[in-house]
Amino acid sequence: MAGEVVHNMRDYYAHRAAYYERVYFKPERQTDLRAMEAWLPGPFAGRRVLEVACGTGWWTPHGARDAAHWLATDVNPETLAVARTKALPPCVELATVDAYTLAEVGDRRFSGAFAGCWWSHVPLQQLAGWLQTLHARLEPGARVVFLDNSFVQTSNTPISRHDEHGNTYQDRTLDDGSVHEVVKNFPTPEQATALLGPRAQQVQWSDYTHYWVLSYELA
């Protein structure tokens, strides 16, 4: 079942790539977005950063602004094609990488990691294992930042169902009329931080109206 969910998500975002960023133009989200965009460069200044599931690269130019190097990765050529049209900082490298395995990264190690609006799409039964995979690519002292949606009834797609693992789902309709079921979880701070493992230090959770940010350092 988890494998089917992952495949469906890839297909959904490939088809949505050309107009994915409409979600960032919702008027009610603008205050949150400007605040997070202004904050994001700070944690990664001077670091070599792995960005997981960069999609169309909305967050990439903000996070990478002061970085030493920024590897922005995604599994879909369609979303990476949109990212390549952006005015990205010269430190940015784009690459096709499976977010679940990170195998294409090879033996490279990083001093920072970022994922925007990715955590919520990982099935709960896979999150702890995926975090271990990510942490294995990071050096001691690496800074990690996750950013994702909070559920706001007037702004988010309604939850369509729950499964036996506690995952929540949304039915999303694309411009061609096709309907795609997407896993979309909304963790509490306690649920998220409990998964980080013993290497996570200086854990900080910040709540915005429409988003949350989780940041920490690895021992």
Short mmCIF file of C-alpha atoms in Angstrom, two decimals:
data_model
loop_
_atom_site.label_atom_id
_atom_site.label_comp_id
_atom_site.label_asym_id
_atom_site.label_seq_id
_atom_site.Cartn_x
_atom_site.Cartn_y
_atom_site.Cartn_z
CA MET A 1 0.00 0.00 0.00
CA ALA A 2 2.77 2.46 0.89
CA GLY A 3 4.45 1.79 -2.46
CA GLU A 4 1.20 2.56 -4.28
CA VAL A 5 0.85 5.81 -2.34
CA VAL A 6 4.38 6.86 -3.33
CA HIS A 7 3.74 6.05 -7.00
CA ASN A 8 0.47 8.00 -6.96
CA MET A 9 2.20 11.01 -5.42
CA ARG A 10 4.88 11.05 -8.12
CA ASP A 11 2.24 10.89 -10.82
CA TYR A 12 0.18 13.62 -9.21
CA TYR A 13 3.07 16.10 -8.91
CA ALA A 14 4.34 15.34 -12.41
CA HIS A 15 0.93 16.27 -13.83
CA ARG A 16 0.61 19.31 -11.58
CA ALA A 17 4.11 20.71 -12.21
CA ALA A 18 3.14 23.47 -14.64
CA TYR A 19 0.78 25.13 -12.17
CA TYR A 20 1.89 23.75 -8.81
CA GLU A 21 2.89 27.17 -7.49
CA ARG A 22 -0.65 28.52 -7.54
CA VAL A 23 -0.86 27.31 -3.94
CA TYR A 24 1.70 29.95 -2.96
CA PHE A 25 -0.49 32.76 -4.25
CA LYS A 26 -3.38 32.17 -1.88
CA PRO A 27 -3.92 35.63 -0.32
CA GLU A 28 -4.36 34.35 3.22
CA ARG A 29 -0.92 32.69 3.18
CA GLN A 30 1.18 35.69 2.13
CA THR A 31 2.16 36.92 5.60
CA ASP A 32 3.41 33.45 6.59
CA LEU A 33 5.29 33.00 3.34
CA ARG A 34 7.14 36.30 3.53
CA ALA A 35 8.17 35.60 7.13
CA MET A 36 9.48 32.11 6.35
CA GLU A 37 11.25 33.23 3.17
CA ALA A 38 13.07 35.94 5.16
CA TRP A 39 14.06 33.49 7.92
CA LEU A 40 15.14 30.53 5.81
CA PRO A 41 18.59 31.69 4.60
CA GLY A 42 19.93 32.10 8.15
CA PRO A 43 20.14 28.46 9.27
CA PHE A 44 21.99 27.49 6.10
CA ALA A 45 24.49 30.35 5.72
CA GLY A 46 27.86 28.92 4.69
CA ARG A 47 26.62 25.32 4.70
CA ARG A 48 26.53 22.55 2.09
CA VAL A 49 22.85 21.69 1.95
CA LEU A 50 20.79 18.81 0.61
CA GLU A 51 17.26 19.85 -0.33
CA VAL A 52 14.88 16.91 -0.54
CA ALA A 53 11.87 16.98 -2.89
CA CYS A 54 12.45 20.53 -4.10
CA GLY A 55 9.60 20.27 -6.60
CA THR A 56 9.41 23.40 -8.72
CA GLY A 57 12.00 25.13 -6.56
CA TRP A 58 9.84 27.66 -4.73
CA TRP A 59 11.92 27.49 -1.55
CA THR A 60 15.29 26.91 -3.22
CA PRO A 61 16.35 30.51 -3.95
CA HIS A 62 15.42 31.57 -0.42
CA GLY A 63 17.19 28.79 1.45
CA ALA A 64 20.22 28.82 -0.83
CA ARG A 65 20.81 32.57 -0.75
CA ASP A 66 23.80 32.45 1.62
CA ALA A 67 24.71 28.76 1.37
CA ALA A 68 28.13 27.50 0.27
CA HIS A 69 26.50 24.83 -1.90
CA TRP A 70 22.90 23.70 -2.35
CA LEU A 71 21.91 20.41 -3.97
CA ALA A 72 18.21 20.69 -4.85
CA THR A 73 16.76 17.27 -5.67
CA ASP A 74 13.50 15.83 -6.92
CA VAL A 75 12.36 12.59 -8.53
CA ASN A 76 10.22 14.24 -11.24
CA PRO A 77 11.84 15.73 -14.38
CA GLU A 78 8.66 17.77 -14.87
CA THR A 79 9.05 19.71 -11.62
CA LEU A 80 12.82 20.09 -12.03
CA ALA A 81 12.22 21.60 -15.47
CA VAL A 82 10.21 24.38 -13.80
CA ALA A 83 12.93 24.86 -11.17
CA ARG A 84 15.53 25.32 -13.90
CA THR A 85 13.64 28.34 -15.25
CA LYS A 86 14.17 30.24 -11.99
CA ALA A 87 16.88 32.77 -11.18
CA LEU A 88 18.73 30.53 -8.74
CA PRO A 89 21.84 31.47 -6.75
CA PRO A 90 25.08 30.25 -8.36
CA CYS A 91 25.63 27.77 -5.51
CA VAL A 92 22.57 25.72 -6.56
CA GLU A 93 22.90 22.35 -8.27
CA LEU A 94 19.78 20.50 -9.46
CA ALA A 95 19.63 16.71 -9.62
CA THR A 96 17.14 13.89 -10.11
CA VAL A 97 17.09 11.95 -6.83
CA ASP A 98 14.60 9.57 -5.20
CA ALA A 99 13.72 11.26 -1.90
CA TYR A 100 13.01 7.94 -0.18
CA THR A 101 16.41 6.35 -0.82
CA LEU A 102 18.70 9.29 -1.67
CA ALA A 103 20.73 6.66 -3.53
CA GLU A 104 21.65 9.00 -6.39
CA VAL A 105 23.46 11.28 -3.94
CA GLY A 106 26.18 8.63 -3.65
CA ASP A 107 28.64 9.05 -0.80
CA ARG A 108 28.29 12.82 -0.54
CA ARG A 109 27.81 14.26 2.94
CA PHE A 110 26.18 17.56 3.86
CA SER A 111 26.21 20.10 6.68
CA GLY A 112 22.55 20.98 6.22
CA ALA A 113 19.27 19.53 4.98
CA PHE A 114 15.95 21.09 4.02
CA ALA A 115 12.57 19.83 2.87
CA GLY A 116 9.60 22.11 2.21
CA CYS A 117 6.13 20.54 2.20
CA TRP A 118 7.52 17.01 2.02
CA TRP A 119 7.13 15.64 5.55
CA SER A 120 3.33 15.68 5.27
CA HIS A 121 3.43 13.41 2.21
CA VAL A 122 5.55 10.64 3.75
CA PRO A 123 3.37 7.79 5.07
CA LEU A 124 3.61 7.69 8.86
CA GLN A 125 4.85 4.11 8.87
CA GLN A 126 7.87 5.19 6.80
CA LEU A 127 8.82 8.45 8.50
CA ALA A 128 11.22 7.16 11.15
CA GLY A 129 13.11 5.04 8.64
CA TRP A 130 13.26 7.88 6.16
CA LEU A 131 14.69 10.24 8.78
CA GLN A 132 17.44 7.71 9.48
CA THR A 133 18.21 7.61 5.76
CA LEU A 134 18.46 11.39 5.66
CA HIS A 135 20.54 11.66 8.83
CA ALA A 136 23.02 9.13 7.45
CA ARG A 137 23.86 11.67 4.73
CA LEU A 138 24.57 14.45 7.22
CA GLU A 139 27.68 15.39 9.18
CA PRO A 140 27.71 15.97 12.94
CA GLY A 141 26.58 19.54 13.56
CA ALA A 142 24.40 19.60 10.46
CA ARG A 143 21.38 21.89 10.54
CA VAL A 144 18.04 20.39 9.48
CA VAL A 145 14.88 22.33 8.65
CA PHE A 146 11.46 20.97 7.71
CA LEU A 147 8.64 23.30 6.67
CA ASP A 148 5.09 22.21 5.98
CA ASN A 149 1.39 23.00 6.10
CA SER A 150 -0.82 23.34 9.13
CA PHE A 151 -4.44 22.41 8.59
CA VAL A 152 -6.69 25.44 8.27
CA GLN A 153 -10.23 24.49 7.31
CA THR A 154 -10.87 27.58 5.20
CA SER A 155 -7.62 27.23 3.22
CA ASN A 156 -6.83 23.49 2.93
CA THR A 157 -8.46 20.74 0.92
CA PRO A 158 -10.74 18.73 3.26
CA ILE A 159 -9.53 15.41 4.66
CA SER A 160 -11.20 12.60 2.72
CA ARG A 161 -10.25 9.58 4.84
CA HIS A 162 -7.93 8.03 7.43
CA ASP A 163 -6.13 4.68 7.14
CA GLU A 164 -5.12 2.04 9.68
CA HIS A 165 -1.73 3.71 10.23
CA GLY A 166 -3.25 7.08 11.07
CA ASN A 167 -2.43 8.70 7.72
CA THR A 168 -4.88 11.28 6.43
CA TYR A 169 -5.72 11.78 2.76
CA GLN A 170 -7.05 14.48 0.45
CA ASP A 171 -8.77 14.14 -2.94
CA ARG A 172 -7.25 16.74 -5.25
CA THR A 173 -8.61 17.66 -8.67
CA LEU A 174 -6.21 18.80 -11.42
CA ASP A 175 -7.00 21.11 -14.31
CA ASP A 176 -7.69 18.15 -16.61
CA GLY A 177 -10.44 17.00 -14.24
CA SER A 178 -8.54 13.99 -12.92
CA VAL A 179 -8.88 13.32 -9.19
CA HIS A 180 -5.83 12.13 -7.24
CA GLU A 181 -5.78 10.79 -3.70
CA VAL A 182 -2.83 12.31 -1.85
CA VAL A 183 -1.50 11.43 1.59
CA LYS A 184 -1.32 14.65 3.60
CA ASN A 185 -0.56 14.45 7.32
CA PHE A 186 -0.66 17.29 9.83
CA PRO A 187 1.56 16.38 12.79
CA THR A 188 1.54 17.95 16.22
CA PRO A 189 4.89 19.18 17.56
CA GLU A 190 5.01 16.21 19.91
CA GLN A 191 4.35 13.70 17.13
CA ALA A 192 7.03 15.18 14.89
CA THR A 193 9.78 15.60 17.45
CA ALA A 194 9.24 12.07 18.81
CA LEU A 195 10.44 10.69 15.45
CA LEU A 196 13.71 12.60 15.20
CA GLY A 197 15.93 10.17 17.11
CA PRO A 198 18.71 10.69 19.65
CA ARG A 199 21.00 12.71 17.36
CA ALA A 200 18.54 15.61 17.18
CA GLN A 201 19.57 18.49 19.44
CA GLN A 202 18.29 22.04 19.99
CA VAL A 203 14.92 21.12 18.54
CA GLN A 204 12.70 24.10 17.75
CA TRP A 205 9.10 24.14 16.50
CA SER A 206 7.56 27.34 15.16
CA ASP A 207 3.86 27.68 14.42
CA TYR A 208 2.55 30.02 11.75
CA THR A 209 -1.10 30.36 10.80
CA HIS A 210 -0.85 28.14 7.71
CA TYR A 211 2.53 26.48 8.19
CA TRP A 212 4.90 25.01 10.74
CA VAL A 213 8.70 24.90 10.84
CA LEU A 214 10.78 22.25 12.63
CA SER A 215 14.52 22.81 12.97
CA TYR A 216 17.32 21.04 14.83
CA GLU A 217 21.00 20.16 14.80
CA LEU A 218 22.49 16.69 14.63
CA ALA A 219 24.97 15.56 17.27
#
